[in-house]
Short mmCIF file of C-alpha atoms and ligand atoms in Angstrom, two decimals:
data_model
loop_
_atom_site.label_atom_id
_atom_site.label_comp_id
_atom_site.label_asym_id
_atom_site.label_seq_id
_atom_site.Cartn_x
_atom_site.Cartn_y
_atom_site.Cartn_z
CA MET S 1 125.18 70.67 123.84
CA VAL S 2 121.79 71.73 125.23
CA LEU S 3 119.48 72.50 122.36
CA PRO S 4 116.32 74.47 123.10
CA LEU S 5 115.42 73.87 119.49
CA THR S 6 111.69 73.58 119.10
CA ALA S 7 111.55 74.53 115.42
CA GLY S 8 109.32 77.48 116.20
CA LEU S 9 108.22 77.99 112.63
CA VAL S 10 105.24 80.21 111.76
CA PRO S 11 103.69 79.61 109.33
CA ALA S 12 104.08 75.85 109.72
CA PRO S 13 105.86 74.30 106.74
CA ALA S 14 104.12 71.70 104.58
CA SER S 15 106.53 69.04 105.82
CA ILE S 16 109.38 68.98 108.33
CA THR S 17 111.64 66.33 109.82
CA LEU S 18 113.95 67.38 112.63
CA GLY S 19 117.11 65.43 113.51
CA ASP S 20 118.97 65.54 116.87
CA GLY S 21 122.09 67.24 115.56
CA ALA S 22 122.85 70.89 115.02
CA LEU S 23 125.07 73.08 112.90
CA VAL S 24 126.77 75.76 115.00
CA LEU S 25 127.29 79.15 113.35
CA THR S 26 130.81 80.51 113.25
CA PRO S 27 132.09 83.93 112.21
CA GLY S 28 133.08 83.93 108.56
CA MET S 29 130.96 80.89 107.72
CA PRO S 30 130.95 80.88 103.89
CA VAL S 31 127.64 81.39 102.05
CA ALA S 32 127.07 81.17 98.29
CA GLY S 33 124.09 81.94 96.09
CA PRO S 34 122.13 84.68 94.33
CA PRO S 35 123.29 88.02 95.78
CA ALA S 36 119.86 89.24 96.99
CA ALA S 37 119.22 86.07 99.01
CA VAL S 38 122.81 85.99 100.33
CA GLU S 39 122.46 89.60 101.54
CA GLN S 40 119.04 88.90 103.06
CA LEU S 41 120.57 86.06 105.11
CA ARG S 42 123.79 87.86 106.06
CA ASP S 43 121.95 91.01 107.22
CA ALA S 44 119.41 89.13 109.28
CA VAL S 45 121.98 86.80 110.89
CA ALA S 46 124.19 89.77 111.78
CA ARG S 47 121.23 91.66 113.29
CA ARG S 48 120.19 88.67 115.34
CA THR S 49 123.54 87.25 116.45
CA GLY S 50 126.30 89.73 115.60
CA ILE S 51 127.93 86.96 113.50
CA ARG S 52 129.08 87.94 109.97
CA LEU S 53 128.80 85.25 107.32
CA ASP S 54 131.19 85.52 104.34
CA PRO S 55 129.86 85.62 100.79
CA VAL S 56 131.81 83.27 98.48
CA ASP S 57 131.41 82.56 94.77
CA GLU S 58 131.90 78.80 94.76
CA PRO S 59 129.03 76.71 96.15
CA ALA S 60 131.51 73.87 96.75
CA ALA S 61 133.42 76.11 99.18
CA ALA S 62 130.29 77.21 101.06
CA LEU S 63 128.64 75.87 104.21
CA VAL S 64 125.40 77.63 103.35
CA VAL S 65 124.33 77.13 99.74
CA LEU S 66 121.37 78.99 98.28
CA ARG S 67 120.09 78.28 94.79
CA ILE S 68 117.06 78.23 92.52
CA ASP S 69 115.62 75.18 90.77
CA PRO S 70 112.06 75.42 89.43
CA ALA S 71 111.70 71.62 89.67
CA ILE S 72 112.06 71.57 93.46
CA ALA S 73 108.56 72.75 94.48
CA ALA S 74 105.46 74.63 93.37
CA ALA S 75 105.68 78.42 92.85
CA GLU S 76 107.04 80.25 95.90
CA GLY S 77 108.08 76.93 97.46
CA TYR S 78 111.49 75.71 98.59
CA ALA S 79 113.39 72.78 100.05
CA LEU S 80 115.70 73.29 103.01
CA THR S 81 118.22 70.88 104.49
CA VAL S 82 120.46 71.36 107.50
CA ASP S 83 123.07 68.66 108.17
CA GLU S 84 126.84 69.35 107.97
CA ARG S 85 125.85 72.21 105.70
CA VAL S 86 122.76 74.21 104.92
CA GLU S 87 121.17 74.01 101.50
CA ILE S 88 118.12 75.99 100.45
CA ILE S 89 116.69 75.47 96.97
CA GLY S 90 113.95 77.88 95.99
CA ALA S 91 111.51 77.08 93.18
CA ASP S 92 111.91 80.75 92.24
CA ALA S 93 113.28 83.95 93.84
CA PRO S 94 110.31 84.28 96.26
CA GLY S 95 110.70 80.62 97.24
CA LEU S 96 114.38 81.14 98.02
CA HIS S 97 113.47 84.24 100.05
CA TYR S 98 110.93 82.23 102.09
CA GLY S 99 113.46 79.44 102.62
CA VAL S 100 115.86 81.99 104.07
CA GLU S 101 113.08 83.34 106.35
CA THR S 102 112.50 79.77 107.57
CA LEU S 103 116.22 79.34 108.25
CA LEU S 104 116.15 82.55 110.30
CA GLN S 105 113.24 81.28 112.40
CA LEU S 106 115.14 78.01 112.98
CA LEU S 107 118.15 79.84 114.39
CA ALA S 108 118.38 79.35 118.16
CA GLY S 109 120.73 80.15 121.01
CA THR S 110 122.30 76.99 122.50
CA THR S 111 124.98 76.40 125.15
CA ASP S 112 127.41 76.05 122.22
CA GLY S 113 126.33 79.31 120.65
CA TRP S 114 123.94 80.09 117.83
CA ALA S 115 122.91 76.98 115.89
CA TRP S 116 120.53 75.51 113.35
CA PRO S 117 118.93 72.15 114.16
CA THR S 118 119.40 69.31 111.71
CA ALA S 119 116.29 69.50 109.59
CA ARG S 120 114.70 68.62 106.29
CA ILE S 121 111.84 70.81 105.11
CA ALA S 122 109.75 70.76 101.93
CA ASP S 123 107.41 73.70 101.70
CA ALA S 124 105.08 75.66 99.41
CA PRO S 125 102.09 77.92 100.07
CA ARG S 126 98.44 76.89 100.16
CA PHE S 127 97.20 80.23 98.72
CA GLY S 128 98.66 82.69 96.23
CA HIS S 129 97.17 85.78 97.91
CA ARG S 130 98.63 86.28 101.38
CA GLY S 131 98.02 89.86 102.28
CA ILE S 132 97.98 92.63 104.80
CA MET S 133 96.00 95.85 104.32
CA LEU S 134 97.15 99.13 105.77
CA ASP S 135 94.66 102.00 106.12
CA VAL S 136 96.93 104.99 105.51
CA ALA S 137 93.88 107.29 105.17
CA ARG S 138 92.69 107.27 108.80
CA HIS S 139 96.30 107.35 110.05
CA PHE S 140 99.11 108.24 107.69
CA PHE S 141 102.25 106.07 107.83
CA PRO S 142 105.42 107.67 106.42
CA VAL S 143 107.46 105.70 103.86
CA ASP S 144 110.00 104.36 106.37
CA GLU S 145 107.25 102.89 108.54
CA VAL S 146 105.62 101.26 105.53
CA LYS S 147 109.00 99.73 104.65
CA THR S 148 109.31 98.32 108.16
CA ILE S 149 105.86 96.79 107.86
CA ILE S 150 106.83 95.33 104.46
CA ASP S 151 109.98 93.68 105.84
CA ARG S 152 108.05 92.13 108.68
CA ALA S 153 105.21 90.93 106.45
CA ALA S 154 107.71 89.20 104.17
CA ALA S 155 109.22 87.46 107.21
CA LEU S 156 105.82 85.78 107.71
CA LYS S 157 105.75 84.83 104.00
CA LEU S 158 103.06 87.38 103.09
CA ASN S 159 103.16 88.58 99.49
CA ARG S 160 100.57 91.38 99.10
CA LEU S 161 100.38 94.85 100.61
CA HIS S 162 96.99 96.44 100.00
CA LEU S 163 97.24 100.20 100.62
CA HIS S 164 93.91 101.86 101.42
CA LEU S 165 95.00 105.22 100.00
CA THR S 166 91.80 107.23 100.10
CA ASP S 167 88.92 107.64 102.53
CA ASP S 168 86.64 110.25 104.06
CA GLN S 169 89.34 111.51 106.42
CA GLY S 170 92.16 112.08 103.93
CA TRP S 171 93.58 111.63 100.43
CA ARG S 172 97.11 110.15 100.47
CA ILE S 173 98.42 109.91 96.91
CA ARG S 174 99.53 112.70 94.61
CA ILE S 175 97.43 112.89 91.40
CA ASP S 176 98.98 115.40 88.99
CA SER S 177 95.82 116.05 86.97
CA TRP S 178 93.79 116.82 90.13
CA PRO S 179 96.42 118.55 92.30
CA LEU S 180 94.03 119.87 94.96
CA LEU S 181 93.47 116.32 96.26
CA THR S 182 96.77 116.36 98.08
CA GLU S 183 97.04 120.16 98.37
CA ARG S 184 93.73 120.50 100.22
CA ALA S 185 92.55 117.06 101.33
CA SER S 186 95.62 115.29 102.73
CA GLY S 187 96.20 117.35 105.88
CA SER S 188 93.58 115.60 108.00
CA ALA S 189 93.08 112.13 109.52
CA ALA S 190 90.71 110.30 111.87
CA ASP S 191 91.62 112.57 114.78
CA PRO S 192 91.58 116.37 114.80
CA GLY S 193 95.08 116.33 116.35
CA GLU S 194 96.69 114.32 113.55
CA PRO S 195 98.61 115.99 110.73
CA GLY S 196 97.75 113.56 107.91
CA GLY S 197 100.22 113.44 105.01
CA HIS S 198 100.51 112.00 101.53
CA TYR S 199 102.85 110.07 99.23
CA THR S 200 104.43 111.87 96.32
CA LYS S 201 104.69 109.68 93.25
CA ASP S 202 108.37 109.12 93.98
CA ALA S 203 107.58 108.12 97.55
CA PHE S 204 104.95 105.69 96.30
CA ARG S 205 107.38 104.24 93.76
CA GLU S 206 109.89 103.79 96.57
CA ILE S 207 107.32 101.78 98.55
CA VAL S 208 106.50 99.67 95.48
CA ALA S 209 110.19 98.99 94.80
CA HIS S 210 110.92 98.10 98.41
CA ALA S 211 107.93 95.76 98.47
CA ALA S 212 109.10 94.13 95.22
CA SER S 213 112.53 93.51 96.73
CA ARG S 214 110.70 91.49 99.42
CA HIS S 215 108.50 89.75 96.79
CA ILE S 216 105.45 91.73 97.87
CA THR S 217 103.04 93.22 95.34
CA VAL S 218 101.39 96.51 96.28
CA ILE S 219 97.63 96.69 95.64
CA PRO S 220 96.53 100.35 95.62
CA GLU S 221 92.93 101.18 96.58
CA PHE S 222 90.90 104.20 95.52
CA ASP S 223 87.70 103.62 97.50
CA LEU S 224 84.55 104.67 95.61
CA PRO S 225 81.72 105.64 95.28
CA GLY S 226 81.46 106.01 99.10
CA HIS S 227 84.34 106.85 101.46
CA THR S 228 84.95 109.90 99.27
CA HIS S 229 84.36 112.86 101.62
CA ALA S 230 88.01 113.94 101.16
CA VAL S 231 87.46 114.23 97.40
CA GLY S 232 84.88 116.92 98.20
CA VAL S 233 87.34 118.83 100.39
CA ALA S 234 89.40 119.35 97.23
CA TYR S 235 86.63 119.38 94.61
CA PRO S 236 83.21 119.91 96.27
CA GLU S 237 81.40 119.66 92.92
CA LEU S 238 82.36 115.96 92.62
CA VAL S 239 80.49 114.77 95.72
CA GLU S 240 76.95 114.69 97.07
CA GLU S 241 75.82 116.36 100.29
CA PRO S 242 76.67 114.05 103.24
CA HIS S 243 73.99 111.44 103.92
CA GLN S 244 73.30 111.92 107.64
CA HIS S 245 71.92 108.46 108.40
CA PRO S 246 70.78 107.42 111.91
CA ALA S 247 73.86 105.31 112.75
CA LEU S 248 76.12 108.22 111.76
CA LEU S 249 74.22 110.61 114.06
CA ALA S 250 74.20 108.10 116.94
CA ASP S 251 77.94 107.32 116.63
CA ALA S 252 78.88 111.00 116.38
CA GLU S 253 76.89 111.69 119.55
CA ARG S 254 78.40 108.71 121.43
CA LEU S 255 81.98 109.49 120.39
CA GLY S 256 81.66 113.29 120.56
CA HIS S 257 82.68 113.61 116.89
CA ALA S 258 81.57 116.42 114.58
CA LEU S 259 79.28 115.54 111.65
CA PRO S 260 80.57 115.68 108.06
CA VAL S 261 80.16 118.98 106.21
CA ARG S 262 80.71 118.97 102.46
CA GLY S 263 83.95 120.72 101.51
CA GLU S 264 85.38 120.68 105.05
CA PRO S 265 87.81 118.09 106.45
CA TYR S 266 86.12 115.24 108.33
CA THR S 267 87.92 113.72 111.33
CA GLY S 268 85.19 111.50 112.78
CA TRP S 269 84.84 107.72 112.43
CA GLY S 270 81.46 107.56 110.70
CA VAL S 271 81.04 105.54 107.51
CA GLY S 272 78.47 105.49 104.73
CA HIS S 273 77.83 109.24 104.53
CA SER S 274 79.73 110.22 101.40
CA SER S 275 79.18 109.55 97.71
CA LEU S 276 80.63 110.69 94.43
CA ARG S 277 78.11 112.36 92.10
CA ILE S 278 77.49 109.39 89.86
CA HIS S 279 75.64 111.14 87.04
CA GLU S 280 78.17 113.88 86.29
CA GLU S 281 80.55 113.15 83.41
CA ARG S 282 83.13 115.31 85.21
CA THR S 283 83.11 112.71 88.01
CA TRP S 284 84.00 110.02 85.48
CA ARG S 285 86.83 112.09 84.00
CA PHE S 286 88.08 112.36 87.57
CA VAL S 287 87.76 108.62 88.30
CA ARG S 288 89.49 107.72 85.03
CA ASP S 289 92.33 110.19 85.64
CA VAL S 290 92.90 108.94 89.18
CA LEU S 291 92.87 105.27 88.19
CA THR S 292 95.12 105.99 85.20
CA GLU S 293 97.72 107.80 87.32
CA ILE S 294 97.56 105.11 90.01
CA ALA S 295 98.06 102.42 87.34
CA GLU S 296 101.12 104.31 86.02
CA ILE S 297 102.91 104.00 89.36
CA SER S 298 101.60 100.52 90.29
CA PRO S 299 103.21 97.74 88.25
CA GLY S 300 101.20 94.98 89.96
CA PRO S 301 98.23 93.30 88.24
CA TRP S 302 95.52 94.54 90.66
CA ILE S 303 93.77 97.82 91.42
CA HIS S 304 91.19 97.96 94.22
CA ILE S 305 88.19 100.23 93.70
CA GLY S 306 86.61 99.87 97.15
CA GLY S 307 82.84 99.65 96.90
CA ASP S 308 82.14 99.16 100.62
CA GLU S 309 79.50 100.80 102.79
CA SER S 310 78.05 103.04 100.09
CA LEU S 311 75.00 103.95 102.14
CA GLY S 312 74.87 107.40 100.56
CA THR S 313 74.46 105.97 97.04
CA SER S 314 71.25 104.35 95.73
CA ALA S 315 71.51 100.69 94.69
CA GLU S 316 71.02 101.72 91.07
CA ASP S 317 73.74 104.37 91.17
CA PHE S 318 76.02 101.99 93.05
CA ALA S 319 75.63 99.35 90.32
CA TYR S 320 76.34 101.94 87.64
CA ALA S 321 79.44 103.19 89.50
CA ILE S 322 80.88 99.71 90.11
CA GLU S 323 80.27 98.62 86.52
CA ARG S 324 81.97 101.69 85.18
CA ALA S 325 84.89 101.72 87.62
CA THR S 326 85.67 98.02 87.18
CA ALA S 327 85.47 98.46 83.38
CA ILE S 328 88.00 101.34 83.55
CA VAL S 329 90.40 99.17 85.56
CA ARG S 330 90.10 96.46 82.89
CA GLU S 331 90.76 99.00 80.13
CA LEU S 332 93.92 99.96 81.99
CA GLY S 333 94.99 96.33 81.69
CA ARG S 334 94.56 95.53 85.37
CA ILE S 335 92.39 93.20 87.43
CA PRO S 336 89.81 95.03 89.56
CA ILE S 337 89.34 94.09 93.21
CA ALA S 338 86.33 95.30 95.19
CA TRP S 339 84.83 94.78 98.64
CA HIS S 340 82.11 92.11 98.66
CA GLU S 341 79.18 94.58 98.33
CA ALA S 342 80.20 94.98 94.68
CA GLY S 343 79.14 91.34 94.16
CA ALA S 344 75.55 92.64 94.17
CA VAL S 345 76.21 94.29 90.80
CA PRO S 346 75.15 91.97 87.95
CA ASP S 347 77.45 93.46 85.30
CA LEU S 348 80.62 94.16 87.20
CA ALA S 349 83.67 93.61 84.98
CA GLU S 350 84.55 89.99 84.32
CA GLY S 351 87.34 88.63 86.46
CA THR S 352 86.79 91.13 89.29
CA VAL S 353 88.15 89.76 92.57
CA GLY S 354 85.88 90.13 95.60
CA GLN S 355 87.16 90.84 99.08
CA TYR S 356 84.89 89.37 101.76
CA TRP S 357 84.84 91.29 105.04
CA GLY S 358 81.71 89.85 106.66
CA ALA S 359 81.62 87.33 109.48
CA LEU S 360 82.89 83.72 109.49
CA GLN S 361 79.20 82.79 109.23
CA PRO S 362 78.16 84.73 106.13
CA THR S 363 74.60 85.99 105.69
CA PRO S 364 72.84 84.56 102.61
CA ALA S 365 73.24 87.97 100.91
CA HIS S 366 77.01 88.03 101.56
CA ALA S 367 77.38 84.46 100.31
CA ALA S 368 75.48 85.33 97.11
CA GLN S 369 77.61 88.45 96.54
CA CYS S 370 80.82 86.42 96.91
CA ALA S 371 79.51 83.68 94.60
CA HIS S 372 78.75 86.31 91.94
CA PHE S 373 82.44 87.28 91.64
CA VAL S 374 83.20 83.63 90.92
CA ALA S 375 80.32 83.35 88.43
CA ARG S 376 81.88 86.34 86.62
CA GLY S 377 85.24 84.55 86.39
CA GLY S 378 86.83 86.12 89.46
CA THR S 379 87.98 84.79 92.82
CA VAL S 380 87.47 85.84 96.43
CA VAL S 381 89.97 87.06 99.02
CA LEU S 382 88.90 86.26 102.57
CA SER S 383 89.09 88.96 105.23
CA PRO S 384 86.47 87.75 107.73
CA SER S 385 86.16 90.57 110.22
CA ASP S 386 85.62 88.38 113.30
CA ALA S 387 88.85 86.48 112.52
CA VAL S 388 91.44 88.59 110.67
CA TYR S 389 90.45 92.23 111.26
CA LEU S 390 93.60 93.42 112.99
CA ASP S 391 91.77 96.51 114.27
CA MET S 392 89.37 94.51 116.45
CA LYS S 393 90.21 94.54 120.15
CA TYR S 394 91.80 91.37 121.58
CA ASP S 395 89.41 91.65 124.53
CA ALA S 396 87.06 94.27 125.90
CA ASP S 397 89.80 95.90 128.02
CA PHE S 398 92.33 96.34 125.22
CA PRO S 399 92.89 100.11 124.84
CA LEU S 400 93.22 100.19 121.05
CA GLY S 401 90.88 99.05 118.32
CA LEU S 402 87.16 98.77 117.64
CA ALA S 403 84.75 95.98 118.54
CA TRP S 404 81.90 96.11 116.02
CA ALA S 405 82.79 92.58 114.80
CA GLY S 406 83.39 91.41 118.38
CA THR S 407 86.71 90.94 120.12
CA VAL S 408 89.27 88.70 118.38
CA SER S 409 91.68 86.55 120.39
CA VAL S 410 94.66 84.82 118.78
CA GLU S 411 92.81 81.52 119.05
CA GLN S 412 89.85 83.00 117.13
CA ALA S 413 92.20 84.52 114.57
CA ARG S 414 93.58 81.06 113.82
CA GLY S 415 90.60 78.82 114.52
CA TRP S 416 88.86 78.75 111.11
CA ASP S 417 89.28 77.03 107.78
CA PRO S 418 89.48 79.27 104.71
CA ALA S 419 87.90 76.50 102.60
CA LYS S 420 84.77 76.44 104.76
CA VAL S 421 83.69 80.08 105.08
CA LEU S 422 81.92 80.27 101.73
CA ASP S 423 80.32 77.46 99.80
CA LEU S 424 82.84 77.77 96.96
CA PRO S 425 85.49 75.42 95.53
CA GLU S 426 88.93 75.98 97.04
CA ASP S 427 90.35 77.26 93.74
CA ALA S 428 87.80 80.11 93.88
CA ILE S 429 89.54 81.34 97.05
CA ALA S 430 92.51 83.51 96.09
CA GLY S 431 93.69 83.65 99.67
CA ILE S 432 93.55 85.65 102.88
CA GLU S 433 94.15 89.27 103.73
CA ALA S 434 94.31 90.79 107.21
CA PRO S 435 93.27 94.49 107.22
CA LEU S 436 94.49 97.06 109.71
CA TRP S 437 91.98 99.92 109.81
CA THR S 438 93.44 102.82 111.72
CA GLU S 439 90.68 104.90 113.31
CA THR S 440 92.25 104.22 116.74
CA VAL S 441 95.88 103.96 115.59
CA ARG S 442 98.14 106.97 116.22
CA SER S 443 101.62 105.51 115.69
CA LEU S 444 103.56 102.55 114.34
CA ALA S 445 103.69 101.23 117.92
CA ASP S 446 99.87 101.20 118.10
CA ALA S 447 99.75 99.41 114.74
CA GLU S 448 102.26 96.79 115.90
CA LEU S 449 100.30 96.03 119.08
CA LEU S 450 97.17 95.33 117.05
CA MET S 451 99.01 93.38 114.36
CA TYR S 452 101.24 91.19 116.51
CA PRO S 453 100.71 88.40 117.24
CA ARG S 454 97.44 88.03 115.27
CA ILE S 455 99.04 88.68 111.88
CA ALA S 456 100.97 85.42 112.41
CA ALA S 457 97.69 83.50 112.67
CA ALA S 458 96.48 84.96 109.37
CA ALA S 459 99.86 84.19 107.76
CA GLU S 460 99.66 80.58 108.91
CA LEU S 461 96.16 80.07 107.48
CA ALA S 462 97.25 81.63 104.20
CA TRP S 463 100.43 79.56 103.86
CA SER S 464 100.16 76.22 105.68
CA PRO S 465 98.27 73.17 104.42
CA ALA S 466 94.74 72.67 105.76
CA GLY S 467 94.83 71.14 109.23
CA ALA S 468 98.64 71.51 109.38
CA SER S 469 98.68 71.60 113.15
CA SER S 470 96.62 71.90 116.30
CA TRP S 471 96.04 75.08 118.30
CA ALA S 472 98.28 73.62 121.05
CA ASN S 473 101.10 73.16 118.55
CA PHE S 474 100.58 76.64 117.08
CA ARG S 475 100.68 78.30 120.53
CA THR S 476 104.05 76.71 121.25
CA ARG S 477 105.52 77.63 117.87
CA LEU S 478 104.24 81.18 118.11
CA GLY S 479 105.56 81.56 121.67
CA SER S 480 109.02 80.52 120.56
CA LEU S 481 109.14 83.48 118.11
CA SER S 482 109.28 85.94 120.99
CA PRO S 483 113.12 86.20 121.14
CA LEU S 484 113.23 86.79 117.37
CA TRP S 485 110.49 89.41 117.55
CA GLN S 486 112.21 91.11 120.48
CA SER S 487 115.50 91.25 118.62
CA GLU S 488 113.65 92.79 115.66
CA ARG S 489 112.11 95.31 118.11
CA ILE S 490 108.56 94.33 117.22
CA ARG S 491 106.17 95.63 119.87
CA PHE S 492 103.80 92.67 120.09
CA HIS S 493 100.90 92.34 122.52
CA PRO S 494 102.00 89.59 124.96
CA VAL S 495 98.58 87.90 125.20
CA ASP S 496 98.16 85.32 127.99
CA GLU S 497 96.97 82.75 125.46
CA ILE S 498 100.54 82.19 124.24
CA PRO S 499 103.42 80.63 126.24
CA TRP S 500 106.05 83.22 125.24
CA SER S 501 109.60 81.89 125.55
CA ALA S 502 112.05 83.90 127.58
CA ARG S 503 114.89 83.27 125.11
C1 TNX N 1 84.48 98.87 108.01
S1 TNX N 1 85.54 96.80 106.32
C2 TNX N 1 85.11 99.50 106.94
C3 TNX N 1 86.10 100.54 107.19
C4 TNX N 1 86.31 100.79 108.66
C5 TNX N 1 86.31 99.47 109.38
C6 TNX N 1 86.63 99.57 110.84
C7 TNX N 1 85.30 97.86 105.25
C8 TNX N 1 85.41 97.41 103.90
N1 TNX N 1 84.97 99.11 105.64
O1 TNX N 1 85.74 101.74 106.54
O2 TNX N 1 87.52 101.44 108.83
O3 TNX N 1 85.03 98.89 109.23
O4 TNX N 1 86.78 98.31 111.41
#
């Protein structure tokens, strides 16, 4: 038997020993275990190979045995063995799910047919927060596309989907107490030719449920006090006049975009021009109502309140807004998350999680802002823009994406250590999140080209132990995923940096 079995696993497991044998798949191969995991495996194997595995009740009669034992590994971990049979023991349901994803990546075509290499793997994640962020405000993704993105994120062992639901260009979530948000402010996006769209509460619940079935928690974001131009399209009395700062004027001129006008849809790419009216009590009724309705449809522990690029809000008003918004989230029984600028606010709610989007080399101000979240009992999620911003161009010639943080190759996306970005203890780092901002994205295909393969680099840094492997080893493993990605119809950008396997 010729085995092209390279164990192309991404993210790299904590420990792996490969033998020289293999277990060949046969139609009707019996599989036993918890129904959700059995179905996950059967569906994926059938999609990849056309082979149907048979569910059986008795583990003793099965050749693939799936089970849960909390003693086997840390949370979300698993142990996997392939010899004459396959056994996957998850520490919990997510761990079993990830073990099955690993087994699917191990599957390879051989001269004897589809086979798993003899292997022994013990695995568990480095970080608890392994996220992707989708900007559905600049480009709206319908529910089915979000589900596709969820399935694929879970395959890379990611466990958070941060949905950036509101921004200057559009409001994407139905709020019953303020119905004009979606009636008047959801029909635009970051391109005059785009239709926009929004999620009804049922649609949002469907996304949350689908994510949960893949062990992914949805983190909804209502970005405030800036990035709120769309609020003013529905309720002009809630927002200030646009702040026409020099960078906004210069960018609008360069890109040929119109300037923001209060009460009218904005389709340009400028940032930092909008602000809620901080001193009106009506604004705070609005903020509380929105956060309350979002909390009602979001069972997860976190709610993101934005806080980035509030150039149209004075520092004093910004501090007041962040204090008040984070306190409301706490009152709703949830943990606030905010972009790192909110770390400048002395009295932000205790336990607020910061999301760092500056460079791999933080400025002293950024470092101090991040440290403040930790001093207030929170943690920090790392989204360094020159490493994990999925909307940065791969190189200057790439047609999609922006380049304000530089271009980001796959090697740059993977070549950093999450423990070394900020001068904080490792347990102050909640994990890593890779954002996809969508100013230049017009379709799921565009999104995929920016995400893949770089999302795999972010997933590896979030999951695998520090220093788990070299760049040379990562390139080879990543390249060997190409047949799997092709069979899943993922439109990845075939960068020259990676030796993509033909089969
Ligand atoms: C900065 S990063 C933003 C977004 C833009 C993005 C484009 C952050 C918190 N804010 O509003 O979409 O750059 O890369």
